[in-house]
Amino acid sequence: MDFGLSQDQQMLRDAVARCLADTCPLDHVRECTERDNPLSDKVLRAVQDLGIPGMLVPEEHGGLGMTLLDAAIVAEQLAYAVAPVPFLASHVLTPIALSEAGSKEQKAHWLPKIVSGEARIGVAISETIEVRDGAGVSFAAGKLNGTALFALDFEGADAFIVADSGGRLHLVGAKASGLKAIALTTIDRTRSVGELRFDGAEAEPLADDGGAAVGRLRAAGRVILAADSLGAGQAMIEKAVDYAGQREQFGRLIGSFQAVKHMCAEMAARHEPCHSLVWYAAHAFDAVPTEASLVACHAKSHTGEVHRFVARTSTEVHGGMGFTDLIGLHYWFKRIGFDRQVLGGPETVRAEAAALQGWIKAA
Amino acid sequence: MDLEYGPEYDVFRKQVRAFIEAHSHLAPPSSDRAARPSSKAVEWQKLLIEHGYTARTIPQAYGGYGAEPDILQSRIIAEEFARARVPGGLSNQGISMFVPTLLELGTEEQKRRWIEPTLKGDVVWCQGYSEPGAGSDLANLKTSAHIENDEFVVNGQKIWTSTAKQADMIFCLVRTEPDAPKHGGISYLIFSMDTPGIEVRPLKTMTGHAEFNEVFFTDVRVPMHQIVGQRGQGWFVANATLGHERGMLGDPDALENRLEALIALMQEERLGQGRAIDNPVLRDRLVALQAEVAAMKYNGMRILSNSLRGEPGGMAKLIVKLQSCELAHQISALAIDAMGELGILYHHSPREREGGAWQWNYMFQLGLIIGGGTAQIQKNIIAERGLEMPREPKLAKISDAAKATADMPRHKQGSA
Ligand SMILES: Cc1cc2nc3c(=O)[nH]c(=O)nc-3n(C[C@H](O)[C@H](O)[C@H](O)COP(=O)(O)OP(=O)(O)OC[C@H]3O[C@@H](n4cnc5c(N)ncnc54)[C@H](O)[C@@H]3O)c2cc1C
């Protein structure tokens, strides 16, 4: 048995970390998030050069054919750098959706373009998890009607993969007539979401598989959000420990107060097992299909809770400084807030986990 | 225990209700969180004072309503305003912290000069305590004031000064006796923010707004009589104000308002076929918070009763800031969870609820867990003052001990 990252995976992690340390310092994030469209072309290019868009694209379509665990490693580093680039929908969920449920033509048309960075596709599947504001999309006679809230990687998408209320996936061009796309803004300016309103918009269906593909997307999405939360939490813990080792009050380093040490130690103690949980969940997605959905739920809900605690506690360790924009701690705080709510908050995801085990009826 | 709301209280409650019904159209929106009250908020405040629904027990001579303290009446007012979701009187650093400090420790002249315009919302105050090197260790403050031609001349810097940009006046801690021991050399000055030599630089916070500022003083001249308490007694005065700050930050009425807003949100918010409140897990969390808010409400009544009897607040009072700020943060956290993905909308997004107030509150309440004495400092106070536990060793003793250890022969260190 060998539970952990392979040497290749460690190299991948270090390469992404180095690249982001160079291209995506906090000043750059700040600059980007103060613009109307915060996405960073510079960081996106760097991500492109690393081959990240093609990670999950099968080799026969020009990609690298890597695993969700590899993608989770990247997600963690993107969050660690609070990188304002598309990833979850465009570079993870879309390649999975197309390769698992796309037609031959769809794969041949889109996958190479995703690898080369010529095309980006957003994903909207929230209504298969929880219906808000009466949203929901119906499909009849080749046309979509209704509303999909929270399309992920919204800004700059050429097309969207959308789930209808029967759990079928559809591909629709971003400029399709009968589609109105409205940007939403969240606390986390480093990722973009939007609302899609369909009024008879023409769409191509992906394979009709009784909801299997959308289930896979939910699981993959949750693992990636959990990994993101992990990276952001890691950054916040490191910052708290650093700060506690520099800031003096009462003539002492604040890190020498047990109260402060215990805050840091509790963050570390709750955070550390999340690494293994996320790794296992990512591994299960490719290697243990019977467990994949359940551990994805566990990873998502548990990291959501742990890192909400880490986000507030790290802020507290920083005192007033943590509450300001001066050191930008809130970028990670908000990233964690986003990761917690998107694709189902902890309560919702835990209910799904219970249903998956037959303890309650599915919602 | 005597909580009989006798018939006179029924009459009183009817009066409050009738007032709210007749006047609520004049109330400013509850989401109004401007540091400087809007003209609508000022008019509302004046109307409330006139009817005794705020500043109720402050003497008329100082611009209050001048009623005898009556806990049940205060409760009825708070309950009725919360129930109607109409904002009660203004609460800010001037009204809730500085006014009670002046009532206790100010001169007659100071009371007559400052309390009325402050209550009425015409004069806005800020609190100049914290400095870059003096947060939890407030007594370490370095801003100095020396005397020249019968004036204090203030030099130094404050930080995290809420509303300094909008304030007319500041109550400010300065060091007037540089050679006195740490806590002994501090004075509590009050002066206009228009005084030459003051520069205010807003600081953006995690909420995206600039709720507080840095304030720089260069040779700011303050007349000698603009001091509360005696020279060198500022630490004592400051602590009176800090006590009121903890009271303000722990205000159970404010908690009740937030809870009512949360209940309304969870009844309105659709989740699938039903409402957020139909979800048993979310509802369970709501009821748990409701119980905790109730506990803090009755805890507040107990504290008030003690103080009317002239007894100290004791442990019931010491825990208020810690518990209430945490509770307020948790109320916002549940609101966000109850909204699901919509809970993270902010920055005037389409579909954002209540102008992003819940996210703003979630972050700002975390700020208040830190401000006004951090949660950790509150716990130290509860343990050391409330539970009379042994104090942490003083720094001098620690460094003596460290020095002694360092001086020990090498081989003895391991077993120490
Ligand atoms: C929203 C907000 C509004 C504010 N408004 C004002 C204002 O209007 N006027 C004003 O003067 N100030 C204001 N403050 C400042 C506030 O009072 C300070 O932030 C607070 O006292 C903490 O000081 P600090 O920020 O320097 O943190 P530090 O004191 O540096 O604390 C950092 C960490 O060390 C811990 N720590 C420090 N000492 C100890 C100890 N002895 N034992 C255990 N743990 C310890 C703290 O708990 C904290 O976790 C405001 C702050 C906030 C966040």
mmCIF file of C-alpha atoms in Angstrom, chain B residues 30-340:
data_model
loop_
_atom_site.group_PDB
_atom_site.id
_atom_site.type_symbol
_atom_site.label_atom_id
_atom_site.label_comp_id
_atom_site.label_asym_id
_atom_site.label_seq_id
_atom_site.Cartn_x
_atom_site.Cartn_y
_atom_site.Cartn_z
ATOM 1 C CA SER B 30 -33.057 48.906 8.699
ATOM 2 C CA SER B 31 -30.308 48.270 6.152
ATOM 3 C CA ASP B 32 -29.148 51.881 6.556
ATOM 4 C CA ARG B 33 -25.650 51.356 7.929
ATOM 5 C CA ALA B 34 -24.110 54.687 7.063
ATOM 6 C CA ALA B 35 -21.619 55.897 9.654
ATOM 7 C CA ARG B 36 -23.150 59.337 9.553
ATOM 8 C CA PRO B 37 -26.899 58.986 10.111
ATOM 9 C CA SER B 38 -29.007 60.141 7.157
ATOM 10 C CA SER B 39 -31.333 63.093 7.703
ATOM 11 C CA LYS B 40 -34.183 60.592 7.816
ATOM 12 C CA ALA B 41 -32.401 58.664 10.578
ATOM 13 C CA VAL B 42 -31.745 61.884 12.515
ATOM 14 C CA GLU B 43 -35.396 62.930 12.289
ATOM 15 C CA TRP B 44 -36.469 59.443 13.400
ATOM 16 C CA GLN B 45 -34.044 59.602 16.320
ATOM 17 C CA LYS B 46 -35.455 62.947 17.456
ATOM 18 C CA LEU B 47 -39.001 61.588 17.240
ATOM 19 C CA LEU B 48 -38.023 58.534 19.295
ATOM 20 C CA ILE B 49 -36.393 60.676 21.984
ATOM 21 C CA GLU B 50 -39.454 62.908 22.127
ATOM 22 C CA HIS B 51 -41.634 59.858 22.830
ATOM 23 C CA GLY B 52 -39.141 58.220 25.148
ATOM 24 C CA TYR B 53 -38.385 55.228 22.925
ATOM 25 C CA THR B 54 -34.683 55.926 23.009
ATOM 26 C CA ALA B 55 -32.437 57.874 25.405
ATOM 27 C CA ARG B 56 -35.299 57.053 27.763
ATOM 28 C CA THR B 57 -33.557 57.409 31.083
ATOM 29 C CA ILE B 58 -31.155 60.208 30.201
ATOM 30 C CA PRO B 59 -32.066 63.416 32.078
ATOM 31 C CA GLN B 60 -34.013 66.027 30.159
ATOM 32 C CA ALA B 61 -31.421 68.616 31.062
ATOM 33 C CA TYR B 62 -29.031 66.765 28.745
ATOM 34 C CA GLY B 63 -31.499 66.175 25.948
ATOM 35 C CA GLY B 64 -32.895 62.796 27.003
ATOM 36 C CA TYR B 65 -36.464 61.827 27.872
ATOM 37 C CA GLY B 66 -35.849 61.692 31.607
ATOM 38 C CA ALA B 67 -37.900 58.646 32.624
ATOM 39 C CA GLU B 68 -37.204 56.499 35.664
ATOM 40 C CA PRO B 69 -35.464 53.249 34.683
ATOM 41 C CA ASP B 70 -38.037 50.480 34.200
ATOM 42 C CA ILE B 71 -36.824 47.174 32.853
ATOM 43 C CA LEU B 72 -40.170 45.935 31.671
ATOM 44 C CA GLN B 73 -40.856 49.088 29.748
ATOM 45 C CA SER B 74 -37.430 48.900 28.104
ATOM 46 C CA ARG B 75 -38.148 45.272 27.207
ATOM 47 C CA ILE B 76 -41.522 46.148 25.732
ATOM 48 C CA ILE B 77 -39.990 48.868 23.590
ATOM 49 C CA ALA B 78 -37.259 46.533 22.347
ATOM 50 C CA GLU B 79 -39.697 43.709 21.688
ATOM 51 C CA GLU B 80 -42.185 45.807 19.805
ATOM 52 C CA PHE B 81 -39.601 47.462 17.570
ATOM 53 C CA ALA B 82 -37.981 44.082 16.820
ATOM 54 C CA ARG B 83 -41.345 42.488 16.117
ATOM 55 C CA ALA B 84 -42.329 45.261 13.713
ATOM 56 C CA ARG B 85 -38.813 45.167 12.217
ATOM 57 C CA VAL B 86 -38.605 48.924 12.572
ATOM 58 C CA PRO B 87 -35.253 50.362 13.674
ATOM 59 C CA GLY B 88 -35.107 51.627 17.235
ATOM 60 C CA GLY B 89 -32.866 54.454 18.391
ATOM 61 C CA LEU B 90 -29.412 55.091 16.970
ATOM 62 C CA SER B 91 -26.508 53.183 18.394
ATOM 63 C CA ASN B 92 -23.010 54.409 17.705
ATOM 64 C CA GLN B 93 -19.799 55.097 19.554
ATOM 65 C CA GLY B 94 -20.980 58.541 20.632
ATOM 66 C CA ILE B 95 -24.402 57.561 21.883
ATOM 67 C CA SER B 96 -23.637 54.147 23.323
ATOM 68 C CA MET B 97 -20.097 54.625 24.616
ATOM 69 C CA PHE B 98 -19.224 58.266 25.051
ATOM 70 C CA VAL B 99 -22.535 59.556 26.457
ATOM 71 C CA PRO B 100 -22.659 57.041 29.326
ATOM 72 C CA THR B 101 -18.994 57.762 30.060
ATOM 73 C CA LEU B 102 -19.699 61.485 30.305
ATOM 74 C CA LEU B 103 -22.740 60.852 32.496
ATOM 75 C CA GLU B 104 -20.476 59.001 34.920
ATOM 76 C CA LEU B 105 -17.262 60.974 34.721
ATOM 77 C CA GLY B 106 -17.790 64.218 32.809
ATOM 78 C CA THR B 107 -18.047 67.706 34.249
ATOM 79 C CA GLU B 108 -21.449 69.390 34.339
ATOM 80 C CA GLU B 109 -20.333 71.691 31.562
ATOM 81 C CA GLN B 110 -19.228 68.792 29.372
ATOM 82 C CA LYS B 111 -22.526 67.023 29.877
ATOM 83 C CA ARG B 112 -24.524 70.078 28.891
ATOM 84 C CA ARG B 113 -22.313 70.813 25.925
ATOM 85 C CA TRP B 114 -22.061 67.348 24.334
ATOM 86 C CA ILE B 115 -24.777 64.916 25.336
ATOM 87 C CA GLU B 116 -27.773 66.482 23.619
ATOM 88 C CA PRO B 117 -26.292 67.012 20.135
ATOM 89 C CA THR B 118 -24.743 63.540 20.328
ATOM 90 C CA LEU B 119 -28.047 61.876 21.228
ATOM 91 C CA LYS B 120 -29.805 63.718 18.455
ATOM 92 C CA GLY B 121 -27.356 62.440 15.887
ATOM 93 C CA ASP B 122 -26.044 65.907 15.076
ATOM 94 C CA VAL B 123 -22.565 65.246 16.467
ATOM 95 C CA VAL B 124 -20.836 62.019 15.461
ATOM 96 C CA TRP B 125 -17.897 60.709 17.505
ATOM 97 C CA CYS B 126 -15.059 58.335 16.860
ATOM 98 C CA GLN B 127 -12.900 56.420 19.300
ATOM 99 C CA GLY B 128 -9.161 57.015 19.102
ATOM 100 C CA TYR B 129 -7.734 54.185 21.177
ATOM 101 C CA SER B 130 -5.883 51.568 19.105
ATOM 102 C CA GLU B 131 -2.486 52.225 17.584
ATOM 103 C CA PRO B 132 -0.276 50.066 15.387
ATOM 104 C CA GLY B 133 1.603 48.847 18.467
ATOM 105 C CA ALA B 134 -1.285 49.038 20.903
ATOM 106 C CA GLY B 135 -4.249 46.784 20.157
ATOM 107 C CA SER B 136 -4.894 44.168 22.794
ATOM 108 C CA ASP B 137 -2.113 45.844 24.731
ATOM 109 C CA LEU B 138 -3.882 49.182 24.634
ATOM 110 C CA ALA B 139 -1.879 50.670 27.503
ATOM 111 C CA ASN B 140 1.184 50.489 25.281
ATOM 112 C CA LEU B 141 -0.109 53.497 23.341
ATOM 113 C CA LYS B 142 2.476 56.039 22.211
ATOM 114 C CA THR B 143 0.489 59.013 20.885
ATOM 115 C CA SER B 144 1.751 61.856 23.035
ATOM 116 C CA ALA B 145 0.419 65.156 24.275
ATOM 117 C CA HIS B 146 2.768 67.685 25.849
ATOM 118 C CA ILE B 147 1.685 71.008 27.248
ATOM 119 C CA GLU B 148 2.536 74.266 25.558
ATOM 120 C CA ASN B 149 0.881 77.623 26.335
ATOM 121 C CA ASP B 150 -1.969 76.020 28.248
ATOM 122 C CA GLU B 151 -2.778 73.655 25.430
ATOM 123 C CA PHE B 152 -2.185 69.960 24.840
ATOM 124 C CA VAL B 153 -0.144 69.376 21.704
ATOM 125 C CA VAL B 154 -0.929 65.936 20.291
ATOM 126 C CA ASN B 155 1.399 63.917 18.051
ATOM 127 C CA GLY B 156 1.129 60.314 16.916
ATOM 128 C CA GLN B 157 -1.031 57.845 15.086
ATOM 129 C CA LYS B 158 -4.239 55.892 15.683
ATOM 130 C CA ILE B 159 -5.436 52.942 13.638
ATOM 131 C CA TRP B 160 -8.694 51.006 13.139
ATOM 132 C CA THR B 161 -10.568 54.200 14.037
ATOM 133 C CA SER B 162 -14.173 53.473 13.022
ATOM 134 C CA THR B 163 -16.079 56.300 11.310
ATOM 135 C CA ALA B 164 -13.200 58.789 11.741
ATOM 136 C CA LYS B 165 -13.850 60.016 8.213
ATOM 137 C CA GLN B 166 -17.433 60.981 9.038
ATOM 138 C CA ALA B 167 -16.959 61.999 12.675
ATOM 139 C CA ASP B 168 -17.116 65.544 14.022
ATOM 140 C CA MET B 169 -15.319 64.727 17.268
ATOM 141 C CA ILE B 170 -12.925 62.203 18.711
ATOM 142 C CA PHE B 171 -12.422 60.857 22.222
ATOM 143 C CA CYS B 172 -8.800 59.991 22.221
ATOM 144 C CA LEU B 173 -6.243 58.388 24.509
ATOM 145 C CA VAL B 174 -2.868 60.092 24.666
ATOM 146 C CA ARG B 175 0.203 59.810 26.818
ATOM 147 C CA THR B 176 0.621 62.987 28.852
ATOM 148 C CA GLU B 177 3.103 61.715 31.429
ATOM 149 C CA PRO B 178 5.839 59.924 29.514
ATOM 150 C CA ASP B 179 7.716 59.005 32.690
ATOM 151 C CA ALA B 180 4.763 57.567 34.600
ATOM 152 C CA PRO B 181 4.167 53.796 34.639
ATOM 153 C CA LYS B 182 2.409 52.381 31.555
ATOM 154 C CA HIS B 183 -1.176 52.728 32.796
ATOM 155 C CA GLY B 184 -0.564 55.876 34.811
ATOM 156 C CA GLY B 185 0.498 58.346 32.138
ATOM 157 C CA ILE B 186 -2.591 58.334 29.942
ATOM 158 C CA SER B 187 -5.200 61.076 29.503
ATOM 159 C CA TYR B 188 -8.603 61.070 27.788
ATOM 160 C CA LEU B 189 -8.973 64.070 25.489
ATOM 161 C CA ILE B 190 -11.921 65.180 23.381
ATOM 162 C CA PHE B 191 -11.448 67.361 20.334
ATOM 163 C CA SER B 192 -12.849 68.291 16.962
ATOM 164 C CA MET B 193 -11.810 66.300 13.914
ATOM 165 C CA ASP B 194 -11.515 69.657 12.119
ATOM 166 C CA THR B 195 -8.615 70.722 14.326
ATOM 167 C CA PRO B 196 -5.568 71.554 12.161
ATOM 168 C CA GLY B 197 -2.967 68.769 12.064
ATOM 169 C CA ILE B 198 -5.337 65.803 11.750
ATOM 170 C CA GLU B 199 -5.136 63.595 8.704
ATOM 171 C CA VAL B 200 -7.596 60.732 8.185
ATOM 172 C CA ARG B 201 -6.803 57.927 5.757
ATOM 173 C CA PRO B 202 -9.623 55.446 5.158
ATOM 174 C CA LEU B 203 -8.753 51.748 5.385
ATOM 175 C CA LYS B 204 -10.632 49.333 3.203
ATOM 176 C CA THR B 205 -11.757 46.203 5.008
ATOM 177 C CA MET B 206 -12.729 42.706 3.963
ATOM 178 C CA THR B 207 -16.310 43.855 3.394
ATOM 179 C CA GLY B 208 -15.094 46.041 0.524
ATOM 180 C CA HIS B 209 -16.036 49.211 2.368
ATOM 181 C CA ALA B 210 -13.879 51.502 4.493
ATOM 182 C CA GLU B 211 -15.489 51.104 7.909
ATOM 183 C CA PHE B 212 -12.398 52.369 9.618
ATOM 184 C CA ASN B 213 -9.372 54.590 9.191
ATOM 185 C CA GLU B 214 -5.883 55.548 10.149
ATOM 186 C CA VAL B 215 -5.677 58.908 11.904
ATOM 187 C CA PHE B 216 -2.457 60.915 12.054
ATOM 188 C CA PHE B 217 -1.851 63.792 14.470
ATOM 189 C CA THR B 218 0.797 66.438 13.890
ATOM 190 C CA ASP B 219 0.947 69.181 16.524
ATOM 191 C CA VAL B 220 -2.790 69.078 17.092
ATOM 192 C CA ARG B 221 -3.654 71.756 19.656
ATOM 193 C CA VAL B 222 -6.343 70.926 22.225
ATOM 194 C CA PRO B 223 -7.484 73.346 24.949
ATOM 195 C CA MET B 224 -6.639 72.075 28.466
ATOM 196 C CA HIS B 225 -10.265 71.841 29.580
ATOM 197 C CA GLN B 226 -11.126 69.298 26.839
ATOM 198 C CA ILE B 227 -10.179 66.393 29.018
ATOM 199 C CA VAL B 228 -12.482 63.873 30.710
ATOM 200 C CA GLY B 229 -11.221 62.984 34.192
ATOM 201 C CA GLN B 230 -7.900 64.210 35.465
ATOM 202 C CA ARG B 231 -4.547 64.189 33.723
ATOM 203 C CA GLY B 232 -3.035 60.727 34.043
ATOM 204 C CA GLN B 233 -6.416 59.149 34.853
ATOM 205 C CA GLY B 234 -7.262 58.378 31.247
ATOM 206 C CA TRP B 235 -6.892 54.632 31.703
ATOM 207 C CA PHE B 236 -9.705 54.644 34.234
ATOM 208 C CA VAL B 237 -11.981 56.731 31.986
ATOM 209 C CA ALA B 238 -11.066 54.608 28.971
ATOM 210 C CA ASN B 239 -12.108 51.489 30.800
ATOM 211 C CA ALA B 240 -15.490 52.992 31.613
ATOM 212 C CA THR B 241 -15.961 53.599 27.891
ATOM 213 C CA LEU B 242 -14.721 50.092 27.041
ATOM 214 C CA GLY B 243 -17.297 48.678 29.430
ATOM 215 C CA HIS B 244 -20.004 50.543 27.538
ATOM 216 C CA GLU B 245 -18.515 49.376 24.240
ATOM 217 C CA ARG B 246 -18.817 45.780 25.364
ATOM 218 C CA GLY B 247 -22.399 46.544 26.351
ATOM 219 C CA MET B 248 -23.107 48.063 22.939
ATOM 220 C CA LEU B 249 -21.468 45.212 21.026
ATOM 221 C CA GLY B 250 -23.361 42.714 23.167
ATOM 222 C CA ASP B 251 -26.726 44.462 22.920
ATOM 223 C CA PRO B 252 -29.398 41.720 23.130
ATOM 224 C CA ASP B 253 -31.946 43.917 21.353
ATOM 225 C CA ALA B 254 -29.717 44.040 18.289
ATOM 226 C CA LEU B 255 -29.437 40.250 18.413
ATOM 227 C CA GLU B 256 -33.177 39.948 18.579
ATOM 228 C CA ASN B 257 -33.511 42.173 15.525
ATOM 229 C CA ARG B 258 -31.086 40.047 13.557
ATOM 230 C CA LEU B 259 -32.842 36.880 14.642
ATOM 231 C CA GLU B 260 -36.240 38.242 13.571
ATOM 232 C CA ALA B 261 -34.736 39.138 10.211
ATOM 233 C CA LEU B 262 -33.319 35.615 9.908
ATOM 234 C CA ILE B 263 -36.678 34.034 10.718
ATOM 235 C CA ALA B 264 -38.322 36.207 8.075
ATOM 236 C CA LEU B 265 -35.621 35.290 5.561
ATOM 237 C CA MET B 266 -36.018 31.579 6.183
ATOM 238 C CA GLN B 267 -39.780 31.853 5.798
ATOM 239 C CA GLU B 268 -39.484 33.729 2.538
ATOM 240 C CA GLU B 269 -36.561 31.922 0.950
ATOM 241 C CA ARG B 270 -37.698 29.144 -1.403
ATOM 242 C CA LEU B 271 -35.844 25.870 -1.273
ATOM 243 C CA GLY B 272 -37.064 23.240 -3.747
ATOM 244 C CA GLN B 273 -40.823 22.876 -3.351
ATOM 245 C CA GLY B 274 -40.881 24.472 0.074
ATOM 246 C CA ARG B 275 -39.192 27.165 2.113
ATOM 247 C CA ALA B 276 -35.799 27.192 3.790
ATOM 248 C CA ILE B 277 -37.515 26.913 7.162
ATOM 249 C CA ASP B 278 -39.165 23.638 6.068
ATOM 250 C CA ASN B 279 -35.728 22.026 5.931
ATOM 251 C CA PRO B 280 -35.387 20.216 9.278
ATOM 252 C CA VAL B 281 -31.629 20.711 9.603
ATOM 253 C CA LEU B 282 -31.715 24.434 8.909
ATOM 254 C CA ARG B 283 -34.739 24.810 11.161
ATOM 255 C CA ASP B 284 -32.979 22.990 13.970
ATOM 256 C CA ARG B 285 -30.081 25.415 13.740
ATOM 257 C CA LEU B 286 -32.534 28.310 13.773
ATOM 258 C CA VAL B 287 -34.270 27.143 16.918
ATOM 259 C CA ALA B 288 -30.917 26.531 18.604
ATOM 260 C CA LEU B 289 -29.924 30.138 17.852
ATOM 261 C CA GLN B 290 -33.320 31.368 18.999
ATOM 262 C CA ALA B 291 -32.771 29.692 22.371
ATOM 263 C CA GLU B 292 -29.370 31.275 22.649
ATOM 264 C CA VAL B 293 -30.727 34.722 21.799
ATOM 265 C CA ALA B 294 -33.426 34.203 24.432
ATOM 266 C CA ALA B 295 -30.761 33.307 26.988
ATOM 267 C CA MET B 296 -28.880 36.511 26.173
ATOM 268 C CA LYS B 297 -32.078 38.540 26.361
ATOM 269 C CA TYR B 298 -32.909 37.300 29.844
ATOM 270 C CA ASN B 299 -29.267 37.590 30.816
ATOM 271 C CA GLY B 300 -29.583 41.246 29.796
ATOM 272 C CA MET B 301 -32.655 41.699 32.005
ATOM 273 C CA ARG B 302 -30.765 40.141 34.899
ATOM 274 C CA ILE B 303 -27.831 42.507 34.414
ATOM 275 C CA LEU B 304 -30.144 45.485 34.256
ATOM 276 C CA SER B 305 -31.920 44.407 37.448
ATOM 277 C CA ASN B 306 -28.613 43.980 39.226
ATOM 278 C CA SER B 307 -27.502 47.430 38.223
ATOM 279 C CA LEU B 308 -30.783 49.009 39.382
ATOM 280 C CA ARG B 309 -30.250 47.313 42.730
ATOM 281 C CA GLY B 310 -26.751 48.740 42.749
ATOM 282 C CA GLU B 311 -25.165 45.312 42.525
ATOM 283 C CA PRO B 312 -22.314 44.420 40.212
ATOM 284 C CA GLY B 313 -23.081 42.605 36.949
ATOM 285 C CA GLY B 314 -20.681 39.782 37.798
ATOM 286 C CA MET B 315 -20.152 36.879 35.454
ATOM 287 C CA ALA B 316 -23.462 37.569 33.691
ATOM 288 C CA LYS B 317 -21.971 40.820 32.460
ATOM 289 C CA LEU B 318 -18.435 39.626 31.765
ATOM 290 C CA ILE B 319 -19.553 37.112 29.135
ATOM 291 C CA VAL B 320 -21.834 39.422 27.168
ATOM 292 C CA LYS B 321 -19.400 40.710 24.552
ATOM 293 C CA LEU B 322 -17.893 37.294 23.838
ATOM 294 C CA GLN B 323 -21.200 35.465 23.561
ATOM 295 C CA SER B 324 -23.206 38.086 21.717
ATOM 296 C CA CYS B 325 -20.628 38.797 19.039
ATOM 297 C CA GLU B 326 -20.249 35.086 18.381
ATOM 298 C CA LEU B 327 -24.003 34.669 18.267
ATOM 299 C CA ALA B 328 -24.440 37.552 15.838
ATOM 300 C CA HIS B 329 -21.800 35.980 13.584
ATOM 301 C CA GLN B 330 -23.585 32.608 13.753
ATOM 302 C CA ILE B 331 -26.934 34.183 12.886
ATOM 303 C CA SER B 332 -25.422 35.557 9.679
ATOM 304 C CA ALA B 333 -23.706 32.239 8.994
ATOM 305 C CA LEU B 334 -27.036 30.425 9.113
ATOM 306 C CA ALA B 335 -28.621 33.032 6.852
ATOM 307 C CA ILE B 336 -25.903 32.382 4.265
ATOM 308 C CA ASP B 337 -26.363 28.627 4.548
ATOM 309 C CA ALA B 338 -30.133 28.957 4.266
ATOM 310 C CA MET B 339 -29.672 30.835 0.996
ATOM 311 C CA GLY B 340 -27.426 28.125 -0.469
#
